[in-house]
Amino acid sequence: MTQLPQGGPQTQRAPEQAPAPVGLPARRPSSWAVQSRRLRAVATTEPGRLQIIGAVLALLVVAFGAVTALEISHRASAADDVVGRSQPLSADAANIYRSLADADTMAASGFLAGGQEPKAVQDQYRKDIEEAARLLVKASANTDSSTSSWQEITTLNELLPVYTGLIERARANNRQGLPLGGAYLRYANQKMTNELLPAAERLYAAETGRLDRDSADARRWPFLSLTAGLVVLGALAWTQRRNYRRTNRVFNHGLLVATAAASVVLLWLAVGHTVARTELRSAMTHGQASLDVLNNARINSLKARANENLTLVARGAVLTADGSADQYETDYTTGMKALRSQLKKAERLADDESGRTPVAKAAKSVTEWQDRHRKARATDDKGDYDGALKQIIGAEDSTGQAFQQVDTALRTALAHEQGEFTAAAEDGRGALRGLPTGAAALAVLGAVAAILGINRRLSEYR
């Protein structure tokens, strides 16, 4: 056999492999990819699935408790504001308005009495001014300087000394028997009617608006918490059904405790908030609505009384724009119509006999007041000024006596409705008390119980 020489063309060489690139490290999978592969690997086994289910259940229960605590804390804070801040400030604003109107009434009544004003009238005027000043200081301490309420408080603080200065000038001239005193009194009344009382009314409207907003915040349904609670109960029910289908065991104590804890929180949330919502709505629709009407009624009675007095002070010197009637008499008539309308509305709003009785007394006294006023006007029209004066400010059978009866009845009605509001609002606030803390504690208990229940199943695989 002929042997081919080595290295000849027939010689076959093994193919050479290309050398690996130099300087490029081999790629490593990212930590996220590694974790994903591990999680998928764990999820393919029953113990792994149970671990995932336990973690998700614990997270859901804790999230439910946290959301409930946060939402109800906000509602409880708004309810606290209704009881402790908004409504008291609204009441203070109404009292500022009433004190100013009453001071104007007392100033006119004292002026009519002549140079020697009755001490009771002077004391009441001074008390009204001091009360208005005190409440303005209190309101400014509880009001943000960027709000409209602050602007009205500033306006009232600036105008009040101007008004009292005019009243003192009117008194000084009246004691000397100078007719200029009547001019100062009318100017002071215009300052009160056109500037002070409108500012006080705007302050009352602003504070009442804040009360409405706080009450609405407290009554808003906690939809996020309710939804989270239903999701948690659904997840726990699914887990227990899954457990039953795989093991044929009806009960898992840990999961049962978690379900009970979540159910208690959800039930407490639904019932507690429903009660709070009902009571706070009752406080607004009955208590605050009645207070608003009664405050306006009392202010209208005070303004009507001031206009009645000023009719005698001015003696026809101030006429309506068309010059056809006495301005103060016209304002008195308008105010009394508004007063009667408001008393009818207040009687409809009163939800018990204790609330209706003083309103009915006020309405009866208003009728008597108007009858006496007509007689006094007829006496004055006949030229008997002294007789008319006695019928207006006299101690017996006067319009002043009827006005006092109206004012006393309205004070009684206001005190009753204030008590109704406070009781209902306190009940509403009380229904939320303890719920945020209780929800957080029960959520922790439920999460721990869910983990223990899942661990009980995991122990069967060890």
XYZ file of C-alpha atoms in Angstrom:
462
model
C 0.000 0.000 0.000
C 1.403 3.272 -1.018
C 1.699 5.692 1.948
C 1.076 9.253 1.200
C 3.718 11.596 2.371
C 2.997 13.707 5.415
C 2.144 17.309 4.734
C 0.795 16.541 1.291
C -2.333 18.004 -0.131
C -4.343 15.070 1.106
C -3.478 15.809 4.727
C -6.614 17.082 6.653
C -6.340 19.552 9.544
C -8.820 20.061 12.345
C -10.490 23.508 12.094
C -9.100 26.018 14.564
C -11.544 27.682 17.021
C -11.638 31.476 17.201
C -10.216 32.834 20.452
C -12.653 34.436 22.920
C -12.762 38.237 22.769
C -10.447 39.813 25.206
C -11.685 42.500 27.771
C -15.504 41.822 27.630
C -16.820 40.194 30.871
C -19.631 37.668 30.641
C -23.115 39.146 31.248
C -24.753 38.403 34.592
C -28.507 38.413 35.041
C -29.914 41.415 36.955
C -30.985 41.074 40.571
C -34.575 41.767 39.500
C -34.445 38.900 37.018
C -32.949 36.607 39.642
C -35.622 37.505 42.141
C -38.342 37.053 39.521
C -37.018 33.559 38.678
C -36.880 32.660 42.362
C -40.405 33.951 42.932
C -41.707 31.975 39.970
C -39.897 28.913 41.247
C -41.370 29.360 44.718
C -44.855 29.927 43.263
C -44.748 26.503 41.628
C -44.786 24.806 45.018
C -47.626 24.760 47.540
C -45.483 26.057 50.448
C -44.333 28.919 48.268
C -47.867 29.776 47.287
C -48.934 29.744 50.931
C -46.108 32.122 51.851
C -47.211 34.556 49.140
C -50.857 34.307 50.194
C -49.941 34.948 53.845
C -47.882 38.019 52.972
C -50.639 39.439 50.755
C -53.314 38.831 53.406
C -51.244 40.505 56.120
C -50.556 43.475 53.846
C -54.247 43.861 52.933
C -55.416 43.706 56.558
C -52.805 46.244 57.688
C -53.661 48.528 54.765
C -57.361 48.320 55.671
C -56.619 49.329 59.257
C -54.328 52.182 58.191
C -56.787 53.608 55.659
C -59.643 53.383 58.164
C -57.591 55.081 60.885
C -56.578 57.910 58.547
C -60.037 58.515 57.073
C -61.904 58.360 60.366
C -59.277 60.541 62.065
C -60.059 63.190 59.460
C -63.821 62.803 60.016
C -63.371 62.912 63.800
C -61.225 66.040 63.517
C -63.936 67.735 61.442
C -66.554 66.690 64.023
C -64.346 68.145 66.772
C -64.194 71.397 64.811
C -67.989 71.473 64.519
C -68.428 71.148 68.285
C -65.391 73.045 69.539
C -64.631 75.702 66.941
C -66.978 76.317 64.002
C -70.309 76.420 65.817
C -69.015 78.441 68.788
C -67.483 80.964 66.373
C -70.748 81.113 64.422
C -72.625 81.697 67.686
C -70.111 84.384 68.690
C -70.590 86.132 65.340
C -74.367 86.085 65.882
C -73.855 87.507 69.374
C -71.635 90.274 67.995
C -74.450 91.194 65.611
C -77.036 91.028 68.403
C -74.909 93.034 70.845
C -74.376 95.804 68.304
C -78.068 95.942 67.396
C -79.059 95.946 71.059
C -76.549 98.720 71.850
C -78.110 100.833 69.108
C -81.562 100.155 70.534
C -80.446 101.069 74.065
C -78.813 104.263 72.826
C -82.056 105.379 71.173
C -84.133 104.369 74.206
C -81.862 106.302 76.545
C -81.962 109.350 74.323
C -85.758 109.357 74.362
C -85.756 109.328 78.153
C -84.162 112.777 78.152
C -81.019 114.191 79.690
C -81.124 111.801 82.636
C -80.984 108.363 81.059
C -82.227 105.451 83.180
C -79.292 103.635 84.777
C -80.554 100.247 83.560
C -80.485 101.506 79.968
C -76.984 102.916 80.334
C -75.732 99.704 81.927
C -77.243 97.580 79.156
C -75.684 99.789 76.460
C -72.270 99.550 78.134
C -72.645 95.797 78.570
C -73.519 95.375 74.874
C -70.499 97.374 73.711
C -68.154 95.498 76.047
C -69.582 92.153 74.932
C -69.134 93.032 71.256
C -65.536 94.158 71.890
C -64.755 90.985 73.882
C -66.177 88.700 71.220
C -64.254 90.518 68.494
C -61.002 89.900 70.390
C -61.927 86.233 70.789
C -62.864 85.895 67.122
C -59.617 87.516 65.946
C -57.603 85.078 68.096
C -59.283 82.114 66.350
C -59.295 83.454 62.783
C -56.613 83.298 60.102
C -55.531 86.731 58.876
C -55.942 85.646 55.238
C -59.691 84.948 55.540
C -62.657 87.192 54.839
C -63.692 86.871 58.486
C -60.494 88.643 59.530
C -61.300 91.556 57.221
C -64.752 91.927 58.747
C -63.332 91.746 62.278
C -60.829 94.471 61.376
C -63.634 96.630 59.972
C -65.726 96.208 63.114
C -62.774 97.008 65.378
C -62.152 100.218 63.436
C -65.793 101.341 63.321
C -66.865 100.506 66.869
C -64.917 103.386 68.537
C -66.301 105.770 65.904
C -69.854 104.704 66.729
C -69.401 104.976 70.508
C -67.851 108.413 70.049
C -70.917 109.625 68.156
C -73.205 108.226 70.853
C -71.281 110.071 73.565
C -71.583 113.328 71.612
C -75.305 112.732 71.208
C -75.651 112.165 74.952
C -73.614 115.229 75.843
C -75.768 117.466 73.648
C -78.962 115.823 74.865
C -78.044 116.500 78.507
C -77.667 120.179 77.598
C -80.978 120.200 75.768
C -79.347 120.941 72.420
C -81.110 119.645 69.260
C -77.719 118.728 67.806
C -77.868 115.598 69.964
C -80.597 114.139 67.766
C -78.440 114.703 64.681
C -75.514 112.882 66.272
C -77.794 110.000 67.273
C -79.181 109.682 63.756
C -75.659 109.757 62.311
C -74.582 107.059 64.775
C -77.590 104.966 63.781
C -76.674 105.339 60.109
C -73.112 104.251 60.908
C -74.494 101.207 62.724
C -77.119 100.344 60.094
C -75.009 100.944 56.979
C -71.549 99.809 58.092
C -71.302 97.994 61.422
C -74.279 95.662 61.131
C -73.557 94.690 57.493
C -69.961 93.824 58.493
C -71.277 91.775 61.436
C -73.741 90.034 59.114
C -70.945 89.145 56.673
C -68.864 87.823 59.568
C -71.775 85.646 60.680
C -72.268 84.360 57.124
C -68.560 83.502 56.816
C -68.447 81.640 60.135
C -71.679 79.803 59.380
C -70.210 78.801 56.011
C -67.171 77.368 57.775
C -69.501 75.430 60.082
C -71.325 74.018 57.053
C -68.024 72.912 55.487
C -66.754 71.255 58.667
C -70.055 69.431 59.120
C -69.999 68.251 55.494
C -66.404 66.985 55.911
C -67.365 65.053 59.032
C -70.367 63.482 57.271
C -68.601 62.367 54.056
C -68.746 58.604 53.585
C -65.350 56.834 53.997
C -65.651 55.020 50.674
C -61.978 54.054 50.538
C -62.114 52.365 53.946
C -65.368 50.569 53.156
C -63.973 49.318 49.840
C -60.740 48.160 51.505
C -62.764 46.277 54.130
C -64.802 44.437 51.518
C -61.636 43.518 49.607
C -60.024 42.133 52.776
C -63.080 40.048 53.663
C -63.222 38.756 50.093
C -59.535 37.777 50.180
C -59.923 35.994 53.523
C -63.018 34.139 52.306
C -61.183 33.039 49.140
C -58.195 31.826 51.164
C -60.359 29.793 53.517
C -62.292 28.269 50.616
C -59.009 27.379 48.936
C -57.773 25.836 52.161
C -60.937 23.758 52.494
C -60.773 22.483 48.916
C -57.139 21.377 49.286
C -57.254 19.937 52.804
C -60.959 19.264 53.378
C -60.609 21.094 56.701
C -63.446 23.475 57.485
C -61.747 25.764 59.982
C -58.402 27.490 60.233
C -58.284 29.287 63.567
C -55.855 31.958 62.491
C -57.832 32.870 59.394
C -61.062 32.831 61.387
C -59.600 35.331 63.900
C -58.391 37.539 61.042
C -61.848 37.415 59.458
C -63.512 38.250 62.770
C -61.145 41.206 63.338
C -61.738 42.602 59.841
C -65.507 42.109 60.212
C -65.542 43.984 63.525
C -63.630 46.906 62.017
C -65.914 47.051 58.991
C -69.081 46.804 61.106
C -67.786 49.403 63.568
C -66.875 51.674 60.675
C -70.270 51.368 58.987
C -72.384 51.698 62.138
C -70.228 54.354 63.810
C -70.075 56.587 60.781
C -73.774 56.141 60.067
C -74.646 57.243 63.598
C -72.220 60.163 63.417
C -73.578 61.211 60.048
C -77.185 61.028 61.273
C -76.522 63.009 64.453
C -74.453 65.687 62.740
C -77.092 66.074 60.032
C -79.745 66.394 62.751
C -77.626 69.040 64.487
C -77.486 71.062 61.275
C -81.026 70.577 59.948
C -82.751 71.097 63.288
C -80.410 72.880 65.684
C -78.366 75.142 63.417
C -81.231 75.888 61.010
C -83.418 76.954 63.942
C -80.578 78.975 65.466
C -80.072 80.810 62.191
C -83.745 81.741 61.902
C -84.057 82.708 65.576
C -80.894 84.842 65.459
C -82.265 86.720 62.462
C -85.634 87.105 64.194
C -84.033 88.547 67.313
C -81.869 90.949 65.315
C -84.901 92.125 63.333
C -86.775 92.740 66.578
C -83.874 94.828 67.889
C -83.629 96.824 64.681
C -87.395 97.379 64.657
C -87.224 98.634 68.232
C -84.398 101.039 67.353
C -86.351 102.355 64.349
C -89.450 102.769 66.517
C -87.472 104.918 68.973
C -85.798 106.918 66.220
C -89.190 107.749 64.728
C -89.860 109.848 67.819
C -86.299 111.197 67.959
C -86.296 112.404 64.330
C -89.906 113.639 64.361
C -90.240 113.267 60.609
C -86.852 114.776 59.776
C -85.700 111.668 57.873
C -87.859 110.694 54.905
C -87.752 107.900 52.343
C -86.055 108.517 49.004
C -89.300 109.608 47.342
C -90.158 111.837 50.329
C -93.532 110.207 50.870
C -93.045 108.618 54.315
C -90.964 108.615 57.462
C -87.862 106.484 56.884
C -87.703 105.028 60.390
C -91.402 104.142 60.439
C -91.006 102.449 57.052
C -87.993 100.476 58.289
C -89.943 99.498 61.423
C -92.806 98.125 59.321
C -90.415 96.180 57.064
C -88.570 94.733 60.053
C -91.767 93.600 61.768
C -92.951 91.816 58.627
C -89.635 89.975 58.435
C -89.868 89.169 62.154
C -93.328 87.604 61.840
C -92.208 85.549 58.830
C -89.144 84.276 60.663
C -91.163 83.343 63.737
C -93.496 81.238 61.590
C -90.499 79.471 60.062
C -88.913 78.937 63.496
C -92.109 77.351 64.770
C -92.110 74.921 61.843
C -88.460 74.018 62.445
C -88.919 73.385 66.173
C -89.127 69.626 66.684
C -90.562 69.547 70.204
C -92.900 71.451 72.472
C -90.033 73.026 74.402
C -88.873 74.652 71.193
C -92.309 75.690 69.898
C -93.642 77.221 73.129
C -91.253 80.216 73.401
C -91.599 80.909 69.674
C -95.395 80.995 70.042
C -95.016 83.384 72.984
C -92.780 85.632 70.905
C -95.321 85.673 68.064
C -98.114 86.598 70.493
C -96.010 89.418 71.952
C -95.215 90.703 68.460
C -98.941 91.063 67.768
C -99.334 92.979 71.031
C -96.323 95.108 70.174
C -97.767 96.084 66.805
C -101.144 96.961 68.352
C -99.489 99.233 70.904
C -97.295 100.770 68.220
C -100.315 101.726 66.128
C -101.884 103.424 69.159
C -98.651 105.298 69.904
C -98.402 106.479 66.308
C -102.015 107.677 66.389
C -101.287 109.596 69.604
C -98.181 111.198 68.080
C -100.044 112.103 64.887
C -102.552 114.017 67.036
C -99.691 116.140 68.366
C -99.445 114.502 71.791
C -95.709 113.778 71.803
C -95.487 113.169 75.558
C -98.402 110.731 75.404
C -96.759 108.863 72.511
C -93.446 108.831 74.374
C -95.102 107.190 77.362
C -96.667 104.559 75.107
C -93.233 103.808 73.616
C -90.907 103.770 76.660
C -93.326 103.706 79.600
C -93.139 101.125 82.342
C -96.630 99.711 81.726
C -98.554 98.787 78.557
C -95.833 100.236 76.335
C -94.261 98.951 73.160
C -91.007 98.670 75.115
C -92.632 96.194 77.467
C -93.936 94.120 74.536
C -90.476 94.241 72.935
C -88.910 92.903 76.136
C -91.389 90.026 76.133
C -90.428 89.216 72.540
C -86.714 89.394 73.355
C -87.062 87.194 76.446
C -89.003 84.536 74.529
C -86.447 84.540 71.715
C -83.578 84.163 74.199
C -85.337 81.138 75.664
C -85.885 79.612 72.225
C -82.249 80.236 71.251
C -80.968 78.597 74.444
C -83.140 75.531 73.777
C -82.012 75.152 70.153
C -78.381 75.681 71.144
C -78.747 72.817 73.590
C -80.328 70.651 70.882
C -77.472 71.381 68.484
C -74.769 70.711 71.058
C -76.336 67.422 72.202
C -76.721 66.092 68.634
C -73.236 67.218 67.570
C -71.679 65.688 70.695
C -73.441 62.393 69.961
C -72.140 62.485 66.405
C -68.594 63.150 67.557
C -68.863 60.445 70.207
C -69.838 57.827 67.617
C -66.409 58.232 65.982
C -64.422 58.303 69.208
C -62.022 55.376 69.551
C -62.610 54.086 66.014
C -59.206 55.093 64.519
C -57.257 53.491 67.392
C -59.530 50.452 67.485
C -59.242 49.926 63.720
C -55.431 50.071 63.852
C -55.243 47.634 66.789
C -57.680 45.160 65.251
C -55.851 45.348 61.917
C -52.571 44.382 63.581
C -54.355 41.532 65.365
C -55.904 40.378 62.090
C -52.594 40.499 60.225
C -50.814 38.463 62.923
C -53.669 35.945 63.006
C -53.599 35.557 59.220
C -49.855 34.870 59.274
C -50.244 32.355 62.086
C -53.028 30.618 60.223
C -50.923 30.308 57.073
C -47.894 29.139 59.096
C -50.044 26.380 60.558
C -50.552 25.074 57.030
C -46.889 25.503 56.182
C -45.858 23.384 59.166
C -47.539 20.394 57.519
C -44.890 20.474 54.757
C -41.917 20.353 57.131
